[in-house]
C-alpha positions as a LaTeX table, in Angstrom:
\begin{tabular}{lrrr}
\hline
Residue & $x$ (\AA) & $y$ (\AA) & $z$ (\AA) \\
\hline
Gly1 & $-52.13$ & $-58.65$ & $-56.69$ \\
Asn2 & $-49.32$ & $-59.39$ & $-59.00$ \\
Gly3 & $-51.34$ & $-60.03$ & $-62.08$ \\
Leu4 & $-50.95$ & $-62.77$ & $-64.34$ \\
Tyr5 & $-48.02$ & $-62.79$ & $-66.80$ \\
Ala6 & $-47.40$ & $-64.82$ & $-69.79$ \\
His7 & $-44.37$ & $-65.60$ & $-72.12$ \\
Ser8 & $-44.01$ & $-66.75$ & $-75.77$ \\
Leu9 & $-40.80$ & $-67.62$ & $-77.60$ \\
Asn10 & $-40.74$ & $-67.76$ & $-81.32$ \\
Arg11 & $-37.66$ & $-69.99$ & $-81.93$ \\
Ala12 & $-37.65$ & $-69.24$ & $-85.78$ \\
Thr13 & $-36.93$ & $-65.54$ & $-85.08$ \\
Gly14 & $-35.41$ & $-65.87$ & $-81.60$ \\
Thr15 & $-37.88$ & $-63.47$ & $-79.85$ \\
Phe16 & $-38.89$ & $-64.05$ & $-76.35$ \\
Arg17 & $-41.67$ & $-61.85$ & $-75.17$ \\
Ser18 & $-43.23$ & $-61.15$ & $-71.61$ \\
Leu19 & $-46.77$ & $-59.77$ & $-71.47$ \\
Lys20 & $-49.10$ & $-58.91$ & $-68.59$ \\
Val21 & $-52.38$ & $-60.17$ & $-69.11$ \\
Glu22 & $-55.00$ & $-57.45$ & $-68.05$ \\
Pro23 & $-58.27$ & $-58.56$ & $-66.44$ \\
Ser24 & $-61.61$ & $-58.16$ & $-68.66$ \\
Ser25 & $-63.34$ & $-54.93$ & $-68.38$ \\
Ser26 & $-66.40$ & $-55.65$ & $-65.86$ \\
Ser27 & $-68.84$ & $-54.40$ & $-68.29$ \\
Ser28 & $-67.92$ & $-57.16$ & $-70.30$ \\
Thr29 & $-70.12$ & $-60.22$ & $-70.14$ \\
Gly30 & $-70.03$ & $-63.84$ & $-71.25$ \\
Ala31 & $-68.46$ & $-64.22$ & $-75.08$ \\
Asp32 & $-67.79$ & $-60.63$ & $-74.97$ \\
Arg33 & $-65.38$ & $-60.77$ & $-72.54$ \\
Thr34 & $-61.93$ & $-59.94$ & $-73.80$ \\
Arg35 & $-58.47$ & $-59.43$ & $-71.94$ \\
Lys36 & $-55.72$ & $-57.23$ & $-72.98$ \\
Ala37 & $-52.18$ & $-58.31$ & $-73.07$ \\
Thr38 & $-49.11$ & $-55.70$ & $-72.60$ \\
Leu39 & $-45.75$ & $-56.20$ & $-73.56$ \\
Val40 & $-43.61$ & $-55.73$ & $-70.58$ \\
Gly41 & $-40.16$ & $-57.15$ & $-71.75$ \\
Glu42 & $-38.29$ & $-58.39$ & $-74.83$ \\
Ala43 & $-35.17$ & $-60.38$ & $-75.52$ \\
Ser44 & $-33.73$ & $-61.13$ & $-78.67$ \\
Phe45 & $-31.58$ & $-64.43$ & $-79.78$ \\
Arg46 & $-29.76$ & $-64.87$ & $-82.97$ \\
Pro47 & $-31.21$ & $-68.34$ & $-84.49$ \\
Asp48 & $-28.17$ & $-68.38$ & $-86.64$ \\
Arg49 & $-25.71$ & $-68.19$ & $-83.34$ \\
Glu50 & $-27.89$ & $-69.68$ & $-80.59$ \\
Thr51 & $-30.35$ & $-72.39$ & $-79.99$ \\
Val52 & $-33.09$ & $-72.23$ & $-77.20$ \\
Leu53 & $-32.62$ & $-75.53$ & $-75.52$ \\
Ser54 & $-35.37$ & $-74.77$ & $-72.60$ \\
Val55 & $-37.25$ & $-72.11$ & $-70.96$ \\
Thr56 & $-37.57$ & $-72.79$ & $-66.93$ \\
Tyr57 & $-39.84$ & $-71.16$ & $-64.24$ \\
Pro58 & $-39.67$ & $-71.16$ & $-60.64$ \\
Leu59 & $-42.53$ & $-73.51$ & $-58.70$ \\
Arg60 & $-45.92$ & $-71.65$ & $-58.57$ \\
Asn61 & $-46.31$ & $-71.51$ & $-54.53$ \\
Glu62 & $-42.49$ & $-71.49$ & $-53.91$ \\
Val63 & $-41.22$ & $-69.23$ & $-51.20$ \\
Val64 & $-38.84$ & $-66.70$ & $-52.03$ \\
Gln65 & $-36.11$ & $-65.79$ & $-49.64$ \\
Ser66 & $-35.09$ & $-62.28$ & $-50.08$ \\
Pro67 & $-31.64$ & $-62.05$ & $-47.82$ \\
Ala68 & $-31.27$ & $-58.40$ & $-46.21$ \\
Thr69 & $-27.95$ & $-56.89$ & $-44.94$ \\
Ile70 & $-28.15$ & $-54.01$ & $-42.42$ \\
Leu71 & $-25.66$ & $-51.15$ & $-43.43$ \\
Gly72 & $-23.99$ & $-49.06$ & $-41.06$ \\
Asp73 & $-26.71$ & $-46.25$ & $-41.10$ \\
Asp74 & $-28.97$ & $-48.73$ & $-40.02$ \\
Ser75 & $-30.97$ & $-48.92$ & $-43.41$ \\
Leu76 & $-31.51$ & $-52.35$ & $-44.89$ \\
Leu77 & $-29.87$ & $-53.62$ & $-48.39$ \\
Leu78 & $-32.41$ & $-56.16$ & $-49.68$ \\
Lys79 & $-31.61$ & $-58.60$ & $-52.62$ \\
Tyr80 & $-34.74$ & $-58.95$ & $-54.15$ \\
Leu81 & $-35.62$ & $-61.79$ & $-57.01$ \\
Asn82 & $-38.45$ & $-61.34$ & $-59.05$ \\
Pro83 & $-41.09$ & $-64.03$ & $-58.58$ \\
His84 & $-41.81$ & $-63.72$ & $-62.31$ \\
Leu85 & $-38.65$ & $-64.66$ & $-63.26$ \\
Cys86 & $-37.77$ & $-66.79$ & $-66.32$ \\
Val87 & $-34.43$ & $-68.67$ & $-67.25$ \\
Val88 & $-33.88$ & $-68.92$ & $-71.18$ \\
Val89 & $-31.07$ & $-71.52$ & $-71.75$ \\
Thr90 & $-29.43$ & $-71.35$ & $-74.87$ \\
Glu91 & $-26.66$ & $-73.09$ & $-76.88$ \\
Ala92 & $-24.29$ & $-71.85$ & $-79.68$ \\
Thr93 & $-25.13$ & $-73.56$ & $-82.76$ \\
Pro94 & $-22.29$ & $-75.89$ & $-84.35$ \\
Glu95 & $-21.98$ & $-73.53$ & $-87.29$ \\
Phe96 & $-21.24$ & $-70.23$ & $-84.91$ \\
Leu97 & $-19.17$ & $-72.05$ & $-82.50$ \\
Ser98 & $-16.93$ & $-73.30$ & $-85.21$ \\
Lys99 & $-16.39$ & $-69.96$ & $-86.55$ \\
Val100 & $-15.97$ & $-68.61$ & $-83.02$ \\
Glu101 & $-13.25$ & $-71.43$ & $-82.50$ \\
Gly102 & $-11.53$ & $-70.93$ & $-85.90$ \\
Asp103 & $-11.10$ & $-66.89$ & $-85.30$ \\
Asp104 & $-9.41$ & $-68.13$ & $-82.11$ \\
Asn105 & $-7.27$ & $-70.30$ & $-84.07$ \\
Asp106 & $-6.09$ & $-67.53$ & $-86.38$ \\
Val107 & $-4.88$ & $-65.10$ & $-83.67$ \\
Gly108 & $-1.30$ & $-64.61$ & $-83.90$ \\
Glu109 & $-0.83$ & $-66.26$ & $-87.19$ \\
Glu110 & $-0.35$ & $-63.33$ & $-88.91$ \\
\hline
\end{tabular}
């Protein structure tokens, strides 16, 4: 199968991590069963510049359409959408936005 994936977001540090959760070993039983999480991806946001507004995932059993184009040599060009995709929506902080807008107003005033 595709496995089990989990994500963690630390808003204070601006770190978003994707983890693949591995099944427990077959020799483990009961309370001794542990799972191992392997880091498979990481993204960073600067909390002084961006605020995370939301994290969105596709619906659990949503059908993903993968359009294909037939090329001149009869091969296929597939456009694949990762079913484990996650969208993180951020917004510039008011402080950073005012700084950027202030820099734009200074252009040409030299």
